[in-house]
Amino acid sequence: MVRVLYFLILIGAIALGFAWLADRPGDMVVTFDGYQYQVSLMVAAVAVVGLVAAIMLSWWVVKALWNSPYTITRYFRVRRRDRGYQALSTGMIAAGAGDAALARQKNKEAAKLIRSDQEPLIQLLEAQTLMLEGNHEAARDKFEQMIDDPETRLLGLRGLYLEAARQGNREAARHYASRAAHVAPQLGWAAESSIEEKAEEGDWDGALKLLEAQKAVQKTDREGFNRRRAVLLTAKAISTFDTDQVGARAAALEANRLVPDFVPAALIAARCLFRTDEVRKGSKLLEAAWRKHPHPEIAELYVHARHGDAALDRLARAQRLQSLHSNHPESALTVARAALAVQEFGLAREEAQASIRMDPRESAYLLLADIEEAAGGDSGRVREFLARAVRAPRDPAWVADGVISEHWAPQSPVTGKIDAFQWRVPVERVGIAIEPEERLAPVMIEAEPQPIEEAEIVEAEPVATDVELVEPDEADAVVESAEPAKADPTEEAKPLSADNDQKPAHDSVQEEKVDEPVRRLPDDPGVPPEERKAGSRFRLF
């Protein structure tokens, strides 16, 4: 559009010039070789313009003829290059889609049309095709060749890094990543692998320096950077807790300041403060972390913050935590454990049952078993809670890449990834479901065990005056035992007992069986009182 405007302005200027000459008549006289040539000024101007145009046209024609061989060659070269780039583009798409045959075909076509030293992507397409064909050794050789070229060095290092990671050779993968990070610190994958290597070596200061360098060249989000820095600082504080108290304290407090709800940072910071007798400050720090994320390790450290506290003082501290985050299973379990330590069995049982109502899990049932055992309850109830603990969902734990750890670690033991451990329920027990009856049954048990009467277990039908034959199925339904005895077929056919006391034979069997102690399964909670009065003889749950 601008060029058209300039062209119109030029034409307008020429027209104005000719109009100006037309308004001012005059003659131009030229004497040449004894002759005088006289023309008007307008004709002379038109002649000059025409002469200039003719000269320019002639120069263009001569130049076009002179450069025609180069122009023709350049046309075919551009056409050949365009075909090569089209084949290269199609080959890269085929390699990304996993079509090895088409990628190989387009790679050969592109190699014929474009020189590999002019277009490095041809080498990448060759390496990708070799990987799709399963020839990883040749692919690694191709990546090593790419390292020699400064233009493709990072691409070759990236390919060798991925190949080493695929083979599980973490040492080689980190070697290539370290070389790439030295050349280009802005590469996220290279910096990440170098940080993981420093972390495995325990060089936390070096890992922190790499993280700072990565932040300087990359536009990373502030929250993610703070999280990773807090993880490294927490790991540094844990590793130097026994050797460098001042450094561990500074690192732990900075980590807690960066991410206040990061549980491992809060724990190590509180431990550092407790060691210097700053119990109040450490307790405030743990309380702040507890409000955001109730964690059993926070509760354990908070309750035992002062070593000289009595059991009642620890119970008061547990109740303080419960007030900060009520209606949470961890709060209830914390109070239940502290109450068990002071032998407040009623409070301990109540809080443990409240925890089960909110979130039934293994530790709550095990705690109830400990409470019943400490309270001197019957062994049947203890076995019942132990059986329910076996079937209950598992408690949350520190999990990373399928590995369950009792304590937090800064990186995964499998992949070496930083900040891989998460506090969650292990996946192998997630699918276990608890029925509503099982959730509520332990909660409904009375504090004091009640003796079970024989009439409540088996309610016999009124005995008829006439002698009645009892079918074997009916006798088995009325008399239920953990180990039924095998009766003789000849005895089952007898209507009377052996002592001829005019009682049916099945009544004598009832009297013999009722006198035996009742054996229950470990997960049988017994018959609730409201169901005993309903008249059902066979319901156990």
Coordinates of C-alpha atoms in Angstrom, one line a residue:
M1 CA 0.0 0.0 0.0
V2 CA 2.8 2.4 0.8
R3 CA 4.6 1.6 -2.5
V4 CA 1.4 2.3 -4.4
L5 CA 1.1 5.7 -2.6
Y6 CA 4.7 6.5 -3.5
F7 CA 4.1 5.6 -7.2
L8 CA 1.0 7.9 -7.3
I9 CA 3.0 10.8 -5.7
L10 CA 5.7 10.4 -8.3
I11 CA 3.2 10.3 -11.2
G12 CA 1.6 13.4 -9.8
A13 CA 4.9 15.2 -9.5
I14 CA 5.8 14.5 -13.2
A15 CA 2.4 15.6 -14.3
L16 CA 2.7 18.9 -12.4
G17 CA 6.2 19.4 -13.9
F18 CA 4.9 19.0 -17.4
A19 CA 1.9 21.3 -16.7
W20 CA 4.3 23.9 -15.4
L21 CA 6.4 23.7 -18.6
A22 CA 3.2 23.9 -20.7
D23 CA 2.2 27.1 -19.0
R24 CA 5.6 28.7 -19.8
P25 CA 6.2 28.6 -23.6
G26 CA 9.8 28.7 -24.8
D27 CA 12.2 27.2 -27.4
M28 CA 15.4 25.2 -27.0
V29 CA 18.0 25.6 -29.7
V30 CA 20.8 23.1 -30.2
T31 CA 23.7 23.8 -32.6
F32 CA 25.5 20.6 -33.7
D33 CA 27.9 20.1 -36.6
G34 CA 26.9 23.4 -38.3
Y35 CA 23.3 22.8 -37.9
Q36 CA 20.8 24.4 -35.6
Y37 CA 18.0 22.4 -34.1
Q38 CA 15.2 24.3 -32.5
V39 CA 12.3 22.6 -30.7
S40 CA 9.9 23.8 -28.0
L41 CA 10.6 23.3 -24.4
M42 CA 7.8 20.7 -24.0
V43 CA 9.1 18.5 -26.8
A44 CA 12.6 18.7 -25.4
A45 CA 11.4 17.5 -22.0
V46 CA 9.5 14.6 -23.4
A47 CA 12.4 13.6 -25.5
V48 CA 14.8 13.6 -22.5
V49 CA 12.4 11.5 -20.5
G50 CA 11.9 9.0 -23.3
L51 CA 15.7 8.8 -23.8
V52 CA 16.2 8.0 -20.1
A53 CA 13.5 5.3 -20.2
A54 CA 15.0 3.7 -23.3
I55 CA 18.4 3.6 -21.7
M56 CA 17.0 2.0 -18.5
L57 CA 15.0 -0.6 -20.4
S58 CA 18.0 -1.5 -22.5
W59 CA 20.2 -1.9 -19.4
W60 CA 17.6 -4.2 -17.8
V61 CA 17.4 -6.4 -20.9
V62 CA 21.2 -6.7 -21.1
K63 CA 21.5 -7.5 -17.4
A64 CA 18.8 -10.1 -17.7
L65 CA 20.5 -11.8 -20.5
W66 CA 23.8 -11.7 -18.8
N67 CA 22.4 -13.2 -15.5
S68 CA 20.1 -15.7 -17.1
P69 CA 22.2 -18.8 -16.5
Y70 CA 22.5 -17.9 -12.7
T71 CA 18.7 -17.1 -12.6
I72 CA 17.8 -20.4 -14.2
T73 CA 20.1 -22.3 -11.9
R74 CA 18.8 -20.5 -8.8
Y75 CA 15.2 -21.3 -9.8
F76 CA 15.8 -25.0 -10.0
R77 CA 17.9 -24.9 -6.8
V78 CA 15.1 -23.2 -4.9
R79 CA 12.6 -25.6 -6.3
R80 CA 14.8 -28.6 -5.2
R81 CA 15.2 -27.1 -1.7
D82 CA 11.4 -26.6 -1.4
R83 CA 10.8 -30.2 -2.3
G84 CA 13.5 -31.3 0.2
Y85 CA 11.9 -29.2 3.0
Q86 CA 8.5 -30.6 2.2
A87 CA 10.0 -34.2 2.4
L88 CA 11.7 -33.2 5.7
S89 CA 8.5 -31.9 7.2
T90 CA 6.6 -35.0 6.2
G91 CA 9.3 -37.2 7.6
M92 CA 9.3 -35.4 11.0
I93 CA 5.6 -35.7 11.2
A94 CA 5.8 -39.4 10.4
A95 CA 8.5 -39.9 13.0
G96 CA 6.4 -38.2 15.6
A97 CA 3.5 -40.4 14.7
G98 CA 5.6 -43.5 14.9
D99 CA 5.5 -44.4 11.1
A100 CA 9.0 -45.8 10.7
A101 CA 8.6 -46.8 7.0
L102 CA 7.3 -43.3 5.9
A103 CA 10.0 -41.6 8.0
R104 CA 12.7 -43.6 6.4
Q105 CA 11.4 -42.9 2.9
K106 CA 11.1 -39.2 3.5
N107 CA 14.5 -39.1 5.1
K108 CA 16.2 -40.6 2.0
E109 CA 14.3 -38.2 -0.2
A110 CA 15.2 -35.2 1.9
A111 CA 18.9 -36.3 2.1
K112 CA 19.0 -36.4 -1.7
L113 CA 17.4 -32.9 -2.1
I114 CA 19.1 -31.1 0.9
R115 CA 22.7 -31.4 2.1
S116 CA 22.9 -32.4 5.8
D117 CA 25.5 -29.7 6.5
Q118 CA 23.0 -27.1 5.3
E119 CA 20.0 -28.4 7.3
P120 CA 20.8 -30.1 10.7
L121 CA 17.2 -31.4 11.0
I122 CA 18.1 -34.2 8.5
Q123 CA 20.4 -35.7 11.1
L124 CA 17.6 -35.5 13.7
L125 CA 15.2 -37.2 11.4
E126 CA 17.8 -39.9 10.7
A127 CA 18.3 -40.5 14.5
Q128 CA 14.5 -40.6 15.1
T129 CA 14.0 -43.1 12.3
L130 CA 16.8 -45.3 13.7
M131 CA 15.1 -45.2 17.1
L132 CA 11.7 -46.2 15.6
E133 CA 13.4 -49.1 13.8
G134 CA 14.9 -50.3 17.0
N135 CA 18.5 -49.6 16.0
H136 CA 19.4 -47.7 19.2
E137 CA 23.1 -48.2 18.8
A138 CA 23.1 -46.5 15.4
A139 CA 20.9 -43.7 16.9
R140 CA 23.4 -43.1 19.7
D141 CA 26.2 -42.9 17.1
K142 CA 24.2 -40.3 15.2
F143 CA 23.7 -38.3 18.3
E144 CA 27.4 -38.4 19.1
Q145 CA 28.1 -37.1 15.6
M146 CA 25.7 -34.2 16.3
I147 CA 27.7 -33.3 19.4
D148 CA 30.7 -32.3 17.2
D149 CA 28.6 -29.6 15.4
P150 CA 28.1 -26.5 17.6
E151 CA 24.8 -26.0 16.0
T152 CA 23.4 -29.4 16.9
R153 CA 25.4 -30.0 20.1
L154 CA 22.5 -29.5 22.5
L155 CA 20.3 -31.6 20.3
G156 CA 22.8 -34.5 20.4
L157 CA 23.2 -34.2 24.2
R158 CA 19.4 -34.3 24.6
G159 CA 19.2 -37.4 22.5
L160 CA 22.0 -39.2 24.4
Y161 CA 20.4 -38.1 27.7
L162 CA 17.1 -39.7 26.7
E163 CA 18.7 -42.9 25.5
A164 CA 20.7 -43.2 28.7
A165 CA 17.5 -42.6 30.7
R166 CA 15.7 -45.2 28.6
Q167 CA 18.4 -47.8 29.5
G168 CA 18.2 -46.9 33.1
N169 CA 21.8 -45.6 33.2
R170 CA 21.3 -42.6 35.5
E171 CA 25.0 -41.9 35.7
A172 CA 25.4 -41.5 32.0
A173 CA 22.2 -39.5 31.7
R174 CA 23.3 -37.0 34.3
H175 CA 26.7 -36.8 32.6
Y176 CA 25.1 -35.6 29.4
A177 CA 22.7 -33.3 31.3
S178 CA 25.6 -31.8 33.2
R179 CA 27.4 -31.0 29.9
A180 CA 24.2 -29.5 28.5
A181 CA 23.6 -27.4 31.6
H182 CA 27.2 -26.1 31.4
V183 CA 26.6 -24.9 27.8
A184 CA 23.0 -23.7 28.3
P185 CA 21.8 -23.2 31.9
Q186 CA 18.3 -22.3 30.6
L187 CA 17.6 -25.9 29.7
G188 CA 15.1 -27.1 32.2
W189 CA 15.8 -30.8 31.7
A190 CA 19.6 -30.4 32.1
A191 CA 19.3 -28.2 35.1
E192 CA 16.8 -30.5 36.8
S193 CA 19.1 -33.6 36.2
S194 CA 22.1 -31.7 37.5
I195 CA 20.2 -30.7 40.7
E196 CA 19.2 -34.3 41.3
E197 CA 22.8 -35.4 40.9
K198 CA 24.0 -32.8 43.4
A199 CA 21.2 -33.9 45.8
E200 CA 22.2 -37.5 45.6
E201 CA 25.8 -36.5 46.4
G202 CA 24.6 -34.5 49.4
D203 CA 25.9 -31.2 47.9
W204 CA 22.9 -29.1 48.9
D205 CA 24.7 -25.8 48.4
G206 CA 25.6 -26.8 44.9
A207 CA 22.0 -27.8 44.2
L208 CA 20.8 -24.4 45.5
K209 CA 23.3 -22.6 43.3
L210 CA 22.1 -24.5 40.2
L211 CA 18.5 -23.6 41.2
E212 CA 19.4 -19.9 41.5
A213 CA 21.1 -20.0 38.1
Q214 CA 18.1 -21.7 36.6
K215 CA 15.8 -19.0 38.0
A216 CA 18.1 -16.3 36.6
V217 CA 17.9 -17.5 33.0
Q218 CA 14.3 -18.9 33.1
K219 CA 11.0 -17.2 33.8
T220 CA 9.7 -19.7 36.4
D221 CA 6.7 -19.2 38.6
R222 CA 7.6 -17.9 42.1
E223 CA 5.5 -20.5 43.9
G224 CA 7.3 -23.4 42.2
F225 CA 10.7 -21.9 42.8
N226 CA 9.9 -21.3 46.5
R227 CA 8.7 -24.9 46.8
R228 CA 11.8 -26.4 45.3
R229 CA 14.1 -24.1 47.3
A230 CA 12.3 -25.1 50.5
V231 CA 12.7 -28.8 49.7
L232 CA 16.5 -28.3 49.3
L233 CA 16.8 -26.2 52.4
T234 CA 14.9 -28.7 54.4
A235 CA 17.1 -31.5 53.2
K236 CA 20.2 -29.5 54.1
A237 CA 18.8 -28.7 57.6
I238 CA 18.1 -32.4 58.2
S239 CA 21.5 -33.5 57.0
T240 CA 23.4 -30.9 59.1
F241 CA 21.1 -31.1 62.2
D242 CA 23.8 -32.9 64.3
T243 CA 26.9 -31.3 62.8
D244 CA 26.1 -27.6 62.1
Q245 CA 23.4 -26.3 64.4
V246 CA 23.6 -22.7 63.3
G247 CA 23.4 -23.6 59.6
A248 CA 20.6 -26.1 60.1
R249 CA 18.6 -23.6 62.0
A250 CA 19.0 -20.9 59.3
A251 CA 18.1 -23.3 56.5
A252 CA 15.1 -24.7 58.3
L253 CA 13.7 -21.3 59.2
E254 CA 14.1 -20.0 55.7
A255 CA 12.4 -23.1 54.3
N256 CA 9.5 -22.7 56.6
R257 CA 9.3 -19.0 55.7
L258 CA 9.1 -19.8 52.0
V259 CA 6.4 -22.5 52.4
P260 CA 4.7 -22.3 55.8
D261 CA 2.5 -25.4 55.2
F262 CA 5.4 -27.7 54.2
V263 CA 5.3 -30.2 57.0
P264 CA 9.0 -31.5 56.8
A265 CA 10.3 -27.9 56.9
A266 CA 8.1 -27.1 59.9
L267 CA 9.2 -30.2 61.7
I268 CA 13.0 -29.6 61.3
A269 CA 12.6 -25.9 62.1
A270 CA 10.7 -26.7 65.4
R271 CA 13.3 -29.3 66.3
C272 CA 16.1 -26.7 65.8
L273 CA 14.2 -24.3 68.0
F274 CA 13.4 -26.9 70.7
R275 CA 17.1 -27.8 70.9
T276 CA 17.9 -24.2 71.8
D277 CA 15.1 -24.1 74.4
E278 CA 12.9 -21.9 72.2
V279 CA 9.9 -24.0 73.0
R280 CA 7.3 -21.2 72.7
K281 CA 8.5 -20.1 69.3
G282 CA 8.8 -23.7 68.0
S283 CA 5.3 -24.5 69.3
K284 CA 3.8 -21.5 67.5
L285 CA 5.5 -22.6 64.3
L286 CA 4.0 -26.1 64.7
E287 CA 0.6 -24.7 65.5
A288 CA 0.6 -22.6 62.3
A289 CA 1.5 -25.7 60.3
W290 CA -1.1 -27.8 62.1
R291 CA -3.9 -25.3 61.2
K292 CA -3.1 -25.8 57.5
H293 CA -2.2 -29.5 57.4
P294 CA -2.9 -31.7 60.5
H295 CA -0.1 -34.3 60.4
P296 CA 0.7 -37.0 63.0
E297 CA 4.4 -36.1 63.0
I298 CA 3.5 -32.5 63.9
A299 CA 1.3 -33.8 66.7
E300 CA 4.0 -36.1 68.1
L301 CA 6.6 -33.4 68.1
Y302 CA 4.2 -30.8 69.6
V303 CA 3.0 -33.1 72.4
H304 CA 6.6 -34.1 73.4
A305 CA 8.0 -30.6 72.9
R306 CA 9.2 -30.4 76.6
H307 CA 10.9 -33.6 77.8
G308 CA 10.1 -32.9 81.4
D309 CA 6.3 -32.7 81.0
A310 CA 4.0 -35.0 82.8
A311 CA 1.5 -37.2 81.0
L312 CA -1.3 -34.8 82.0
D313 CA 0.6 -31.9 80.5
R314 CA 1.0 -33.8 77.3
L315 CA -2.8 -34.5 77.3
A316 CA -3.4 -30.7 77.7
R317 CA -1.1 -30.0 74.7
A318 CA -2.9 -32.6 72.6
Q319 CA -6.3 -31.0 73.5
R320 CA -4.8 -27.6 72.5
L321 CA -4.0 -29.0 69.1
Q322 CA -7.5 -30.4 68.8
S323 CA -9.0 -27.0 69.5
L324 CA -6.9 -25.5 66.7
H325 CA -8.3 -28.0 64.1
S326 CA -11.3 -29.7 65.4
N327 CA -13.4 -32.4 63.6
H328 CA -10.4 -34.0 62.1
P329 CA -9.4 -37.6 62.6
E330 CA -5.7 -36.8 63.4
S331 CA -6.9 -34.4 66.2
A332 CA -9.0 -37.1 67.7
L333 CA -6.3 -39.7 67.5
T334 CA -3.7 -37.3 69.1
V335 CA -6.0 -36.8 72.1
A336 CA -6.8 -40.5 72.3
R337 CA -3.1 -41.5 72.4
A338 CA -2.4 -38.8 75.1
A339 CA -5.4 -40.0 77.1
L340 CA -4.3 -43.6 76.9
A341 CA -0.9 -42.5 78.3
V342 CA -2.6 -41.1 81.5
Q343 CA -5.0 -44.1 81.6
E344 CA -8.1 -42.0 80.8
F345 CA -9.7 -44.9 79.0
G346 CA -13.1 -43.4 78.6
L347 CA -11.8 -40.3 76.9
A348 CA -9.3 -42.3 74.8
R349 CA -12.1 -44.7 73.7
E350 CA -14.4 -41.8 72.9
E351 CA -11.8 -39.9 70.8
A352 CA -10.7 -43.1 69.0
Q353 CA -14.3 -43.9 68.1
A354 CA -14.8 -40.3 66.9
S355 CA -11.8 -40.7 64.6
I356 CA -13.3 -43.9 63.2
R357 CA -16.6 -42.1 62.5
M358 CA -14.7 -39.5 60.5
D359 CA -12.2 -41.7 58.8
P360 CA -12.0 -45.5 59.6
R361 CA -8.5 -46.7 59.1
E362 CA -5.9 -49.1 60.5
S363 CA -4.3 -46.9 63.2
A364 CA -7.6 -46.1 64.8
Y365 CA -8.6 -49.7 65.2
L366 CA -5.1 -50.6 66.5
L367 CA -5.4 -47.8 69.1
L368 CA -8.8 -49.1 70.2
A369 CA -7.2 -52.6 70.6
D370 CA -4.5 -51.0 72.8
I371 CA -7.1 -49.2 74.8
E372 CA -9.2 -52.3 75.4
E373 CA -6.1 -54.3 76.4
A374 CA -4.8 -51.6 78.8
A375 CA -8.3 -51.2 80.3
G376 CA -8.4 -54.9 81.1
G377 CA -11.1 -55.8 78.7
D378 CA -11.8 -59.2 77.3
S379 CA -9.4 -60.6 74.7
G380 CA -12.3 -61.2 72.3
R381 CA -12.8 -57.5 71.8
V382 CA -9.1 -56.9 71.4
R383 CA -9.0 -59.6 68.7
E384 CA -12.0 -58.0 67.1
F385 CA -10.3 -54.6 66.7
L386 CA -7.2 -56.3 65.5
A387 CA -9.2 -58.1 62.8
R388 CA -10.9 -54.8 61.8
A389 CA -7.5 -53.1 61.6
V390 CA -6.3 -55.8 59.1
R391 CA -9.2 -55.1 56.8
A392 CA -9.4 -51.3 57.3
P393 CA -7.9 -48.8 54.8
R394 CA -4.2 -48.1 55.4
D395 CA -3.0 -44.9 57.0
P396 CA -1.4 -42.2 54.9
A397 CA 2.3 -42.4 54.5
W398 CA 5.2 -40.8 52.6
V399 CA 4.9 -42.4 49.1
A400 CA 7.1 -41.8 46.0
D401 CA 7.1 -43.9 42.9
G402 CA 5.5 -46.9 44.7
V403 CA 8.0 -46.7 47.6
I404 CA 6.6 -46.2 51.1
S405 CA 8.9 -44.5 53.6
E406 CA 8.4 -43.9 57.4
H407 CA 10.1 -40.5 57.0
W408 CA 10.1 -37.8 54.4
A409 CA 13.0 -37.7 51.9
P410 CA 14.0 -34.9 49.5
Q411 CA 14.1 -37.1 46.4
S412 CA 12.7 -40.4 45.1
P413 CA 14.9 -43.5 45.7
V414 CA 13.8 -44.9 42.3
T415 CA 14.1 -42.0 39.9
G416 CA 15.9 -39.4 42.0
K417 CA 13.2 -36.8 41.4
I418 CA 13.2 -33.8 43.7
D419 CA 10.1 -33.4 46.0
A420 CA 8.7 -36.7 44.9
F421 CA 7.4 -37.9 48.3
Q422 CA 3.7 -37.1 49.0
W423 CA 1.7 -37.7 52.1
R424 CA -1.2 -40.0 50.9
V425 CA -2.7 -43.4 51.3
P426 CA -0.5 -46.1 49.6
V427 CA -2.2 -47.3 46.4
E428 CA -2.1 -51.0 47.1
R429 CA -4.8 -50.6 49.8
V430 CA -7.0 -47.9 48.3
G431 CA -9.5 -50.3 46.9
I432 CA -10.5 -51.9 50.3
A433 CA -14.0 -50.8 51.2
I434 CA -15.6 -50.8 54.6
E435 CA -19.3 -51.4 54.9
P436 CA -21.4 -49.0 56.9
E437 CA -22.1 -51.7 59.5
E438 CA -18.4 -52.3 60.0
R439 CA -17.8 -48.5 60.4
L440 CA -20.4 -48.1 63.2
A441 CA -20.2 -51.5 65.0
P442 CA -17.1 -50.8 67.1
V443 CA -18.5 -47.4 68.0
M444 CA -21.8 -48.9 69.3
I445 CA -20.0 -51.3 71.7
E446 CA -20.7 -50.5 75.3
A447 CA -17.8 -49.6 77.7
E448 CA -18.4 -52.6 80.0
P449 CA -18.7 -56.1 78.5
Q450 CA -22.1 -57.7 79.2
P451 CA -22.3 -61.5 79.8
I452 CA -24.1 -63.3 77.0
E453 CA -26.8 -65.6 78.2
E454 CA -27.6 -69.0 76.6
A455 CA -31.2 -68.1 75.9
E456 CA -30.1 -65.0 74.0
I457 CA -28.0 -67.1 71.6
V458 CA -30.4 -69.9 70.9
E459 CA -34.2 -69.6 71.3
A460 CA -35.7 -73.0 71.1
E461 CA -39.2 -73.6 70.0
P462 CA -41.7 -74.9 72.7
V463 CA -41.4 -78.6 73.1
A464 CA -44.5 -80.5 72.1
T465 CA -46.0 -83.1 74.3
D466 CA -46.1 -85.6 71.5
V467 CA -42.9 -87.1 70.2
E468 CA -41.8 -85.3 67.0
L469 CA -39.1 -86.4 64.6
V470 CA -36.6 -83.6 63.9
E471 CA -35.1 -83.3 60.5
P472 CA -31.3 -83.0 60.2
D473 CA -31.5 -79.5 58.5
E474 CA -33.7 -78.1 61.3
A475 CA -31.3 -79.4 64.0
D476 CA -28.3 -77.8 62.2
A477 CA -30.2 -74.5 61.9
V478 CA -31.1 -74.3 65.6
V479 CA -27.7 -75.5 66.9
E480 CA -24.9 -73.4 65.5
S481 CA -21.4 -74.3 66.5
A482 CA -17.9 -73.4 65.3
E483 CA -17.0 -77.1 65.0
P484 CA -20.2 -79.2 64.5
A485 CA -19.8 -82.8 65.4
K486 CA -20.6 -85.5 63.0
A487 CA -23.6 -87.5 64.2
D488 CA -24.2 -91.1 63.5
P489 CA -27.0 -91.7 61.0
T490 CA -28.5 -94.4 63.1
E491 CA -28.7 -92.0 66.1
E492 CA -30.5 -89.3 64.0
A493 CA -33.3 -91.7 63.3
K494 CA -34.0 -92.3 67.0
P495 CA -36.9 -90.1 68.2
L496 CA -36.0 -90.4 72.0
S497 CA -32.9 -90.0 73.9
A498 CA -31.0 -92.8 75.4
D499 CA -32.3 -92.4 79.0
N500 CA -36.0 -92.7 77.9
D501 CA -37.0 -89.4 79.6
Q502 CA -39.7 -88.8 77.0
K503 CA -37.8 -85.8 75.5
P504 CA -37.1 -85.4 71.9
A505 CA -33.6 -86.3 70.8
H506 CA -32.9 -82.8 69.4
D507 CA -33.6 -81.3 72.9
S508 CA -30.8 -83.4 74.4
V509 CA -28.5 -82.3 71.7
Q510 CA -29.4 -78.6 72.5
E511 CA -28.6 -79.0 76.1
E512 CA -25.2 -80.6 75.3
K513 CA -24.3 -77.9 72.8
V514 CA -25.4 -74.9 74.8
D515 CA -23.1 -75.9 77.7
E516 CA -20.1 -75.5 75.4
P517 CA -18.4 -72.1 75.3
V518 CA -19.4 -70.0 72.3
R519 CA -16.6 -69.5 69.8
R520 CA -16.7 -66.4 67.6
L521 CA -14.8 -65.4 64.6
P522 CA -12.3 -62.6 65.2
D523 CA -14.4 -60.0 63.3
D524 CA -17.7 -61.0 65.0
P525 CA -18.9 -58.0 67.2
G526 CA -21.6 -60.1 68.7
V527 CA -25.4 -59.5 68.7
P528 CA -26.4 -56.0 69.6
P529 CA -29.1 -55.8 72.4
E530 CA -31.7 -54.3 70.1
E531 CA -31.4 -57.3 67.7
R532 CA -31.6 -59.8 70.6
K533 CA -35.1 -58.8 71.3
A534 CA -36.2 -59.0 67.7
G535 CA -36.5 -62.8 67.9
S536 CA -34.0 -63.6 65.1
R537 CA -32.0 -66.7 65.8
F538 CA -29.5 -66.6 63.0
R539 CA -28.3 -63.0 62.6
L540 CA -24.8 -62.5 63.9
F541 CA -24.1 -58.9 62.7

